[in-house]
mmCIF file of C-alpha atoms and ligand atoms in Angstrom:
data_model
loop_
_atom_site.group_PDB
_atom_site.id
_atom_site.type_symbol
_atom_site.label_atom_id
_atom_site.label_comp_id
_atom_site.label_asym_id
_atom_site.label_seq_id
_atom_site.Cartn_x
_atom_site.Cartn_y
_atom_site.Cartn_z
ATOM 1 C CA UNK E 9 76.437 14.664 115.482
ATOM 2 C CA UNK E 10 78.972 12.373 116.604
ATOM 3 C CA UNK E 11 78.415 9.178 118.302
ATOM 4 C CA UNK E 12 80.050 10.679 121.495
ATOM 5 C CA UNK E 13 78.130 13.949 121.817
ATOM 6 C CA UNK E 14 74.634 11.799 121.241
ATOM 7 C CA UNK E 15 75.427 9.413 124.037
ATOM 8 C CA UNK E 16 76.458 12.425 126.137
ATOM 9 C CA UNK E 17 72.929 13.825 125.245
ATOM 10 C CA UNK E 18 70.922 10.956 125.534
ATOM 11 C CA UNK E 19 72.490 10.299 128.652
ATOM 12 C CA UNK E 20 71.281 13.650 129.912
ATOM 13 C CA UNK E 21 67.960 13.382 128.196
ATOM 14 C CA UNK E 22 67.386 10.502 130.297
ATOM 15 C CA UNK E 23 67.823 12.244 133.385
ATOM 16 C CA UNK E 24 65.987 15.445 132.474
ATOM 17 C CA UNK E 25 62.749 13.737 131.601
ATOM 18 C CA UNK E 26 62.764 11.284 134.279
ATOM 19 C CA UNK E 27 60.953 12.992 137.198
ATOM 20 C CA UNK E 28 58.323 13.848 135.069
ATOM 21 C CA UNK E 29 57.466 10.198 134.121
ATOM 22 C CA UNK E 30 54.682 8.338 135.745
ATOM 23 C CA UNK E 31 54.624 4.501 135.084
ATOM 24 C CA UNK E 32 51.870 3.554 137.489
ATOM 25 C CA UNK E 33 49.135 4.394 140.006
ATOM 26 C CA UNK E 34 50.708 5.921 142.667
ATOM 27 C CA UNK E 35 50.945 9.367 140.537
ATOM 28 C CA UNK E 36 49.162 12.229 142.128
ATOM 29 C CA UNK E 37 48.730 15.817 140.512
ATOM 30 C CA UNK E 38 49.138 17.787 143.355
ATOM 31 C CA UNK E 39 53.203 16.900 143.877
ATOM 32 C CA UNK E 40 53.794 18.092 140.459
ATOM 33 C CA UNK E 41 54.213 22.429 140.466
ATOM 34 C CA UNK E 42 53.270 24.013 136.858
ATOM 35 C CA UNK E 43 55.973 26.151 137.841
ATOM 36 C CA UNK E 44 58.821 23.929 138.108
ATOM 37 C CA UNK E 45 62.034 24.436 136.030
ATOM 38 C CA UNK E 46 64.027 21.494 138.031
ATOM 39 C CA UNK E 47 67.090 23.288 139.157
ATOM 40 C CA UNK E 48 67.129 25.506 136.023
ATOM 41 C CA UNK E 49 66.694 29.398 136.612
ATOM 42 C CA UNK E 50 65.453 31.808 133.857
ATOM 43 C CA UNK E 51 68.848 32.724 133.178
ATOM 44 C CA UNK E 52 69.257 29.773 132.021
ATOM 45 C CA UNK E 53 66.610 30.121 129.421
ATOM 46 C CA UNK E 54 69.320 30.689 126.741
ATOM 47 C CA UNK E 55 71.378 27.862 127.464
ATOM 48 C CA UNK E 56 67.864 25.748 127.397
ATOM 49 C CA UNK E 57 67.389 26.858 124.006
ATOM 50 C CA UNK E 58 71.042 25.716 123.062
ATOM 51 C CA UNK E 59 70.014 22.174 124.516
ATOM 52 C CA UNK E 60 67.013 21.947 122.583
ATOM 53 C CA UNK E 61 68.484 22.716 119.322
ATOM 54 C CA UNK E 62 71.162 19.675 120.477
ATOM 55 C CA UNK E 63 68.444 17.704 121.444
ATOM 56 C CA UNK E 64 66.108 18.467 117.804
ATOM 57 C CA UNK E 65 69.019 17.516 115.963
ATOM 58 C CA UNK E 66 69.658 14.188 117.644
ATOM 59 C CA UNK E 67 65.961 13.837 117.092
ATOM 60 C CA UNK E 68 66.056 14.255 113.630
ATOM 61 C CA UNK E 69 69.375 12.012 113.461
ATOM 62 C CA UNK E 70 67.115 8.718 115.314
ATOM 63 C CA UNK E 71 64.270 9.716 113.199
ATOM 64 C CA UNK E 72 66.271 9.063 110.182
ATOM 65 C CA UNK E 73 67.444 5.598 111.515
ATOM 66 C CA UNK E 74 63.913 4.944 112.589
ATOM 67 C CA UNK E 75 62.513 5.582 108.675
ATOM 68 C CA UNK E 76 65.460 3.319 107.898
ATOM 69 C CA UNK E 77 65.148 0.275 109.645
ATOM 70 C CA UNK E 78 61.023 0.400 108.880
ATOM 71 C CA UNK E 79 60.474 -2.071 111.936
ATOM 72 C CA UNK E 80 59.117 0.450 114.705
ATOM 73 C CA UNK E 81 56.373 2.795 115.258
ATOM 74 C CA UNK E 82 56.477 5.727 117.519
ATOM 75 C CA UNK E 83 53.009 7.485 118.865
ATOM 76 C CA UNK E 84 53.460 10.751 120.512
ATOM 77 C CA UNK E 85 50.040 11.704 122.679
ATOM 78 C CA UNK E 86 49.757 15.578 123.580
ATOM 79 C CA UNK E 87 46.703 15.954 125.874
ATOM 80 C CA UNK E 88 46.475 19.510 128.121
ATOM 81 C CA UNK E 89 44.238 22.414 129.170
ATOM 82 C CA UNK E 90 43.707 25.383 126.702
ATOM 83 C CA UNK E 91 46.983 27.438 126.032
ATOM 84 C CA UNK E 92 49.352 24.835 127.837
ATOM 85 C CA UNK E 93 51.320 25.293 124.799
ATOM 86 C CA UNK E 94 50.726 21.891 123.025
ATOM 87 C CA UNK E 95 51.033 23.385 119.421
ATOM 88 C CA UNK E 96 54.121 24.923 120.251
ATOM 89 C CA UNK E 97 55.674 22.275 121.884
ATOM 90 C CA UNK E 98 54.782 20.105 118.799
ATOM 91 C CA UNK E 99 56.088 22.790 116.614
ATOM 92 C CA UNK E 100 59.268 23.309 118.623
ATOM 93 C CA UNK E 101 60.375 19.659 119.116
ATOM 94 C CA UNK E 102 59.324 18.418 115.379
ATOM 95 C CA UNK E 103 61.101 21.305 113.577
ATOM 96 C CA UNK E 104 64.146 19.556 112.907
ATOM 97 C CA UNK E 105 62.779 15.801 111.490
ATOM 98 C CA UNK E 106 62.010 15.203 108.383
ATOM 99 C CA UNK E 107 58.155 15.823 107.560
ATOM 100 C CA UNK E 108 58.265 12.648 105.249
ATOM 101 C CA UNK E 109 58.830 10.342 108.696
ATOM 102 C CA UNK E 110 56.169 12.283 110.361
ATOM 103 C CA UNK E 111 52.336 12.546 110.832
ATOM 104 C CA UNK E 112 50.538 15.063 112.767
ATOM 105 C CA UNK E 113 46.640 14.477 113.614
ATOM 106 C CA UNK E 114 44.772 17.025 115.693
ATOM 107 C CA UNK E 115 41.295 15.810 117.420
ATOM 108 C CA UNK E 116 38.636 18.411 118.287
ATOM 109 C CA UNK E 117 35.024 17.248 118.534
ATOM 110 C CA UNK E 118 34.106 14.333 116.418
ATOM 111 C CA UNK E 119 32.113 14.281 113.482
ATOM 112 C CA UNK E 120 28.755 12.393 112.774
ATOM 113 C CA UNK E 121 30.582 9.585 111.281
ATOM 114 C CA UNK E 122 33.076 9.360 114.201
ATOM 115 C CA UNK E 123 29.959 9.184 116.459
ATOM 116 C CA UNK E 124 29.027 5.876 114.682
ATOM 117 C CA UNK E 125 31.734 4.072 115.608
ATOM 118 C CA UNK E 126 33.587 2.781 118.638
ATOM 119 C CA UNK E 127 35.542 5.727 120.472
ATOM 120 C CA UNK E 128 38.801 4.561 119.533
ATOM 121 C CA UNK E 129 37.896 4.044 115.802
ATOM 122 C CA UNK E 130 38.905 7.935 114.115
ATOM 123 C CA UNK E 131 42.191 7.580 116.229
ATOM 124 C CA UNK E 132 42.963 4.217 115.087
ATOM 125 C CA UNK E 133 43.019 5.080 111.157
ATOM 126 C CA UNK E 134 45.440 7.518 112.048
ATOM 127 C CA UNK E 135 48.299 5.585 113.811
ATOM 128 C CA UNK E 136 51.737 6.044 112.868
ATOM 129 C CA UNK E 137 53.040 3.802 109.819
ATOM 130 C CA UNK E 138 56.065 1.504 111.165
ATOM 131 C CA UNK E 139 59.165 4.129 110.337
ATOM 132 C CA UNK E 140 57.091 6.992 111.444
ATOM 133 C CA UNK E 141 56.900 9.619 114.513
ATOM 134 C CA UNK E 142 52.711 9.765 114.653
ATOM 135 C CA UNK E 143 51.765 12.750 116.795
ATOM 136 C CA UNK E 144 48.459 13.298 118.347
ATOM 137 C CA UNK E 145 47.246 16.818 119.245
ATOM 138 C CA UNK E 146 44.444 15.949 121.823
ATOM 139 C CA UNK E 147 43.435 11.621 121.405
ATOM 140 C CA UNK E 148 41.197 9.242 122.833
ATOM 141 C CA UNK E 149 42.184 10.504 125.723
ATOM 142 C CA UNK E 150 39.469 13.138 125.394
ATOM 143 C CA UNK E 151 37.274 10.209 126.332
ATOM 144 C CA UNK E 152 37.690 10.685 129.271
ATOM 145 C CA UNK E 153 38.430 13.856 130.178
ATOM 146 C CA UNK E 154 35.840 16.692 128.261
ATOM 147 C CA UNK E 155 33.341 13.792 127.669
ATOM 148 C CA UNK E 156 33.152 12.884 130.982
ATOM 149 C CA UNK E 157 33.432 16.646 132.709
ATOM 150 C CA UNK E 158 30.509 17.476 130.283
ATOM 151 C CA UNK E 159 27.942 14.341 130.302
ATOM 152 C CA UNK E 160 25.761 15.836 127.470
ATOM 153 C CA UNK E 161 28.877 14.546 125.019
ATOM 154 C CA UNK E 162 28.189 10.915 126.354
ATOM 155 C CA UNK E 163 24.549 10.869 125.198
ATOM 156 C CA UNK E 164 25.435 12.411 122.125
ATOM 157 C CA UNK E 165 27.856 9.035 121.246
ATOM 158 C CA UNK E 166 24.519 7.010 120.644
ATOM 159 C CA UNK E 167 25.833 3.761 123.423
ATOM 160 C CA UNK E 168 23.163 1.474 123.543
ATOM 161 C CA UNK E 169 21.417 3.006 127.248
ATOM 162 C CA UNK E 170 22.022 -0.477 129.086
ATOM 163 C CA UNK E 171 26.122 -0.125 128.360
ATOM 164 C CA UNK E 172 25.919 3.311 130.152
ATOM 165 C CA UNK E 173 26.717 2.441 133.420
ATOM 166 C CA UNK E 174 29.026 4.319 136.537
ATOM 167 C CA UNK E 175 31.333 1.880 135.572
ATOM 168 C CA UNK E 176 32.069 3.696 132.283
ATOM 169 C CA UNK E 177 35.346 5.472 132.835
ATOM 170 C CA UNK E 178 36.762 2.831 134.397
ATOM 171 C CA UNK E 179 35.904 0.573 131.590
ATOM 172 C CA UNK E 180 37.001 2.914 128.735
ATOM 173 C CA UNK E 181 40.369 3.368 131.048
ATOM 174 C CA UNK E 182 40.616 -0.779 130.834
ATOM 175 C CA UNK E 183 39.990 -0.221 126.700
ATOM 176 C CA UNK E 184 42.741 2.237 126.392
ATOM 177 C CA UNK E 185 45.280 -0.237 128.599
ATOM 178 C CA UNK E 186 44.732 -2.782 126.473
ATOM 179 C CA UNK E 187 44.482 -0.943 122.886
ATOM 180 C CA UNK E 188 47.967 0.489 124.411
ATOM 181 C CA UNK E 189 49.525 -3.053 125.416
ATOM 182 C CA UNK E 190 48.442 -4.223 121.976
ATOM 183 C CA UNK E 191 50.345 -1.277 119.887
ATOM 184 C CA UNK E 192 53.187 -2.080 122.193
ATOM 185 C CA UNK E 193 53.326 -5.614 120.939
ATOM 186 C CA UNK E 194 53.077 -4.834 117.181
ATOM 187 C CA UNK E 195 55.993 -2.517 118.079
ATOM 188 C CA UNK E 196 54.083 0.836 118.424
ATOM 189 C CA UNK E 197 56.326 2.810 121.247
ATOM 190 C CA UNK E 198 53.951 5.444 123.229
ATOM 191 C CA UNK E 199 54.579 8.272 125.072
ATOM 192 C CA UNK E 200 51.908 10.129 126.245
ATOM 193 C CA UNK E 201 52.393 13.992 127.252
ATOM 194 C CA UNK E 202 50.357 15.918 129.882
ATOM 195 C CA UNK E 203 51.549 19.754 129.393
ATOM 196 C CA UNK E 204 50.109 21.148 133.489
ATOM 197 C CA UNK E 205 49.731 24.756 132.935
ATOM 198 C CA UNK E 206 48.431 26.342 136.358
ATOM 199 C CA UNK E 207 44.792 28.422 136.273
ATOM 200 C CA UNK E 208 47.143 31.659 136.927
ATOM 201 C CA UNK E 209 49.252 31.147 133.828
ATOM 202 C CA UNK E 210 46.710 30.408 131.653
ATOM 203 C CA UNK E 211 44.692 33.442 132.929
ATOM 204 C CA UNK E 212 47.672 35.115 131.533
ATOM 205 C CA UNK E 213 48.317 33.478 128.430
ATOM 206 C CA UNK E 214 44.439 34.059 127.008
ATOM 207 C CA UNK E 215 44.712 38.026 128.109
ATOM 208 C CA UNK E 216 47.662 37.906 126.291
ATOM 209 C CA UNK E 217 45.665 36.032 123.110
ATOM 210 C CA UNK E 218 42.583 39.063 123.919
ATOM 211 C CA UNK E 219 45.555 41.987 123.574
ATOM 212 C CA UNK E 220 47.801 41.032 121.023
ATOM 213 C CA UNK E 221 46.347 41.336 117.571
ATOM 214 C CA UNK E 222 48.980 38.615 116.488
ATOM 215 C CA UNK E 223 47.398 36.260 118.657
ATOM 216 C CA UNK E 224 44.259 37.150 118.458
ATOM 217 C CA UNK E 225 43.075 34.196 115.644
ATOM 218 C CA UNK E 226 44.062 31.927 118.871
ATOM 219 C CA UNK E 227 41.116 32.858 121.242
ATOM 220 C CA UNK E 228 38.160 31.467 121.496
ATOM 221 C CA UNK E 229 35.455 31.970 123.625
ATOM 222 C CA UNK E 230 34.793 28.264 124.433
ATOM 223 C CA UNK E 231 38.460 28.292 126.016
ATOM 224 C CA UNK E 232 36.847 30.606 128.709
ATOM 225 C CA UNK E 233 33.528 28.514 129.701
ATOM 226 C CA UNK E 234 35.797 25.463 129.865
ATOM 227 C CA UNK E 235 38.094 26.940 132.331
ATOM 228 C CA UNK E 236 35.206 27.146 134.543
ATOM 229 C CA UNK E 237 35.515 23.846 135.138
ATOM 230 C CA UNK E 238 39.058 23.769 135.820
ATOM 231 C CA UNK E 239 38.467 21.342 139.065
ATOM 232 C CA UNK E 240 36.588 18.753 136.733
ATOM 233 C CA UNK E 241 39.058 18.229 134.561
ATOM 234 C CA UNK E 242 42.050 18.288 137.209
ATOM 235 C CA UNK E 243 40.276 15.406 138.767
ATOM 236 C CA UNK E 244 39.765 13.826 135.703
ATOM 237 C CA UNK E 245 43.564 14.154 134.627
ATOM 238 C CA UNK E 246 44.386 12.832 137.757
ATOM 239 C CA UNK E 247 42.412 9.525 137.605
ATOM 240 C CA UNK E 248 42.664 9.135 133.708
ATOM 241 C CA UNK E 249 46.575 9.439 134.187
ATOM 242 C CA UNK E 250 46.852 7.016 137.501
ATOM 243 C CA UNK E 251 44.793 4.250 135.794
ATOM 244 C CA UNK E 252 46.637 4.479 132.137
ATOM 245 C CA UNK E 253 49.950 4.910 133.248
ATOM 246 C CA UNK E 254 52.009 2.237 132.134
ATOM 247 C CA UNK E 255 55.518 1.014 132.352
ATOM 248 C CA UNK E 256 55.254 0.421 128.275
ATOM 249 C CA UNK E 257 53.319 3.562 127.968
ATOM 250 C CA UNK E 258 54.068 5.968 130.519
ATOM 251 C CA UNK E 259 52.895 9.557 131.035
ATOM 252 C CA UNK E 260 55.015 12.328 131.531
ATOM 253 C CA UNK E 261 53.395 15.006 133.349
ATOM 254 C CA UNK E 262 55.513 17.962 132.267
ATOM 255 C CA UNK E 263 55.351 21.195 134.027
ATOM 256 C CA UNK E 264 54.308 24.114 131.543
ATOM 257 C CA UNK E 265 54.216 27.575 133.050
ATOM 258 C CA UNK E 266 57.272 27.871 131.621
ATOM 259 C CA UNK E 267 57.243 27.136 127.779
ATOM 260 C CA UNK E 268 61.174 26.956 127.738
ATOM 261 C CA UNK E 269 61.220 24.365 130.052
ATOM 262 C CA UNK E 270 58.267 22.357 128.428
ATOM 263 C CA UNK E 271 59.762 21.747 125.302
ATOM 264 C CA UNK E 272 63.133 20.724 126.706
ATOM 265 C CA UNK E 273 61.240 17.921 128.855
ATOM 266 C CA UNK E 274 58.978 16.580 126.116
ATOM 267 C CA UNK E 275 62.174 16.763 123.615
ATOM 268 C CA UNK E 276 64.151 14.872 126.169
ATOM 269 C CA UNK E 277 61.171 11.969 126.765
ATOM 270 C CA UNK E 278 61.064 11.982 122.695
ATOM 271 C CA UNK E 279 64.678 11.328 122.647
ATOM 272 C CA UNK E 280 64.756 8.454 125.290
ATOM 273 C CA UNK E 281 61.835 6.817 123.873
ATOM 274 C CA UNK E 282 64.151 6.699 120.083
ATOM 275 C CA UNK E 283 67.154 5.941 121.771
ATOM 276 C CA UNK E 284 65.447 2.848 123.644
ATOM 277 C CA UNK E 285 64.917 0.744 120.407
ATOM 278 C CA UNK E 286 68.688 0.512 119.438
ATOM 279 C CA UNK E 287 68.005 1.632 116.396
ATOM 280 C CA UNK E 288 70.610 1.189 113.329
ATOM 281 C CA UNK E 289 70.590 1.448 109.415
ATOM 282 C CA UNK E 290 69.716 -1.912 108.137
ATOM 283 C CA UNK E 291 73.438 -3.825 106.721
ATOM 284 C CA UNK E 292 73.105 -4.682 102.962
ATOM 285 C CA UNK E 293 73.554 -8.169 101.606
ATOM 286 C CA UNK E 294 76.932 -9.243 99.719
ATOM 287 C CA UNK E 295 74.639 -9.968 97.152
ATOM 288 C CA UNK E 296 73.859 -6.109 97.360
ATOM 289 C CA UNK E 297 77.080 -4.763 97.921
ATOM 290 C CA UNK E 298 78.377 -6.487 94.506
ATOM 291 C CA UNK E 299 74.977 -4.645 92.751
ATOM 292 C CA UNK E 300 75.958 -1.358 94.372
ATOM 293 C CA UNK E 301 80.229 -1.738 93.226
ATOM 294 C CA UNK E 302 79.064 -2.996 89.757
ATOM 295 C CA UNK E 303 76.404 -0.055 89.428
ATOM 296 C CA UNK E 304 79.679 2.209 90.397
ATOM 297 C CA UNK E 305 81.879 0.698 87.775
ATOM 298 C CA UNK E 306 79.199 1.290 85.132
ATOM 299 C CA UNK E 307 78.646 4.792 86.161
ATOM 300 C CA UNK E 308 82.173 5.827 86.540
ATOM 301 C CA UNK E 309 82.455 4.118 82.517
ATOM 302 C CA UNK E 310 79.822 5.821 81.277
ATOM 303 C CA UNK E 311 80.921 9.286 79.151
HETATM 304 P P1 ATP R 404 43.360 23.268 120.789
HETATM 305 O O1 ATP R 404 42.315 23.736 121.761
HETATM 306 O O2 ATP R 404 43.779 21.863 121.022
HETATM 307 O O3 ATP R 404 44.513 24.196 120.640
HETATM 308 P P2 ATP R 404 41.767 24.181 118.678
HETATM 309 O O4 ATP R 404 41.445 25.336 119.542
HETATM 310 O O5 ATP R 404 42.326 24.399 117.317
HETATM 311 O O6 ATP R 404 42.709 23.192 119.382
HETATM 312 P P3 ATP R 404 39.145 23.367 119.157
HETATM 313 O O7 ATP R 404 38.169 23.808 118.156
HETATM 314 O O8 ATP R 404 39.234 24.020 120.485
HETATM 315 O O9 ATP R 404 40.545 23.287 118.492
HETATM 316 O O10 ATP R 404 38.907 21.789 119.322
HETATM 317 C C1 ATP R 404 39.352 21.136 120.389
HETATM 318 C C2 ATP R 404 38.152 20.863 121.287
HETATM 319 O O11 ATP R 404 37.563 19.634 120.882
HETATM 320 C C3 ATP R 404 38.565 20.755 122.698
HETATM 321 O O12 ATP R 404 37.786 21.578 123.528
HETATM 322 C C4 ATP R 404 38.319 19.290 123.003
HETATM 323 O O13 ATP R 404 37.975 19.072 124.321
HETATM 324 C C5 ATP R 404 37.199 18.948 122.033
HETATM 325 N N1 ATP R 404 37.127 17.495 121.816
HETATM 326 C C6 ATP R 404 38.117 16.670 121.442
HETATM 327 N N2 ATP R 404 37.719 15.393 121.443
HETATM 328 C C7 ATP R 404 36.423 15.403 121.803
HETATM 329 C C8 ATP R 404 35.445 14.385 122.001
HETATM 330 N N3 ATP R 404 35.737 13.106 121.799
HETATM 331 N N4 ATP R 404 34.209 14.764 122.375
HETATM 332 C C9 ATP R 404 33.938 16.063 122.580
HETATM 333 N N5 ATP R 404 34.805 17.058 122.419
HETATM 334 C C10 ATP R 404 36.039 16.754 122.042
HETATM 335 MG MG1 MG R 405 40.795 25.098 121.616
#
């Protein structure tokens, strides 16, 4: 891509992602609609799909500079109900990097030897190398969310008794700030994703998993009970996102009824967090340049 038609694209990246970012505590869930394509219509969808391709290509362009330069770390944090369409976003906006700068790391219930450590601890061995786009599909995030909707996990995470106190989601959303400001300062860049899928589309989406044979593999039963607490968790979204929203690690809270629109948003806030860091292949020494034209001469000599 040329340097023109990137800043043209990061430019509107920028813009496209920026109502959907929350930086502090003011956010509440109720002003954002599930539904909302901005002023995009469905016939627009194709057009969408044009952008994105634009946009994974840039992507995969900063990615490259990113693996190059070997200074900075980027964490990508995908956190949602059942069948928000996390995978596919992740899918969707990865496909065009290079899988060599990237690392993926899903998080479903921990094991016994992630329930003898700290809850950050099986997260932490997995953060991004500097160079690298680090993904994670669910995170410590979960902390606070199915662990707190469904107490039973707490007592399960063997705390000594006299640490577990009301005070505990507040504290573990003071742990996560500061785990977050320190990545920041060792050059870690985090953006944390919140796909909001409405109860209504996701209705639809798991009847669609129950009737298509294709999708069947995706259902589970579990995805049913949990939905039952749909008000739980929107209230736990709500205050997890309002007290670990940060201007150095801000959440976007991207509307998902419509996957289209989903990916374009979360491939736009991917872009603008790259195209923040100025990124550039490192210069080579003169020392280097003389090794590189006397490694040519050879070469061209040899028979
Ligand atoms: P997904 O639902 O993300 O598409 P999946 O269906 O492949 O993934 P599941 O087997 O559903 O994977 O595992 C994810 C489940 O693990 C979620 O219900 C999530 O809430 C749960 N989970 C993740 N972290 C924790 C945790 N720390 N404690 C308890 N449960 C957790
Ligand atoms: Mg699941």
């Amino acid at each position: 891509m040329n340097k023109r038609g990137a800043k043209d694209l990061i430019k509107m990246a920028r813009k496209l992602a920026k109502p959907f970012r929350v930086t502090d505590d003011s956010f509440r869930l109720k002003d954002i609609d599930p539904g909302d394509t901005l002023e995009f219509t469905s016939e627009d969808k194709p057009r969408a799909k044009e952008a994105l391709a634009m946009g994974v290509s840039l992507l995969a362009d900063l990615q490259d500079m990113l693996y190059a330069q070997d200074r900075w770390a980027v964490l990508l944090i995908f956190q949602a109900m059942d069948a928000a369409g996390k995978d596919g976003a992740i899918k969707h906006v990865m496909s065009g990097v290079n899988p060599q700068g990237c690392q993926v790391f899903s998080f479903k219930a921990p094991s016994s030897a992630d329930l003898d450590h700290d809850f950050l601890w099986r997260c932490m061995i997995c953060l991004p190398e500097r160079g690298r786009i680090g993904i994670f599909n669910r995170s410590y995030y979960e902390e606070t969310l199915v662990v707190r909707v469904h107490p039973e996990f707490l007592q399960g995470q063997k705390l000594p008794a006299e640490l577990v106190t009301k005070n505990i989601w507040d504290e573990r959303h003071q742990d996560i700030r500061s785990f977050e400001r320190y990545l920041t300062r060792n050059g870690v860049v985090i953006r944390k994703f919140f796909l909001h899928v409405s109860k209504g589309e996701q209705k639809k989406r798991f009847l669609e998993r129950l009737e298509n044979p294709e999708k069947n593999w995706k259902f589970s039963a579990n995805d049913i009970k949990e939905r039952g607490f749909w008000n739980d968790y929107m209230k736990a979204y709500e205050d997890m996102i309002r007290n670990t929203a940060t201007k150095r690690a801000p959440w976007y809270v991207v509307p998902a009824d419509n996957k289209w629109f989903t990916r374009v948003v979360v491939a736009a806030a991917a872009i603008e967090a790259l195209s923040s860091l100025d990124l550039e292949y490192p210069t080579v020494s003169d020392a280097k340049l003389k090794d590189l034209a006397a490694a040519k001469r050879a070469l061209l000599a040899d028979k």
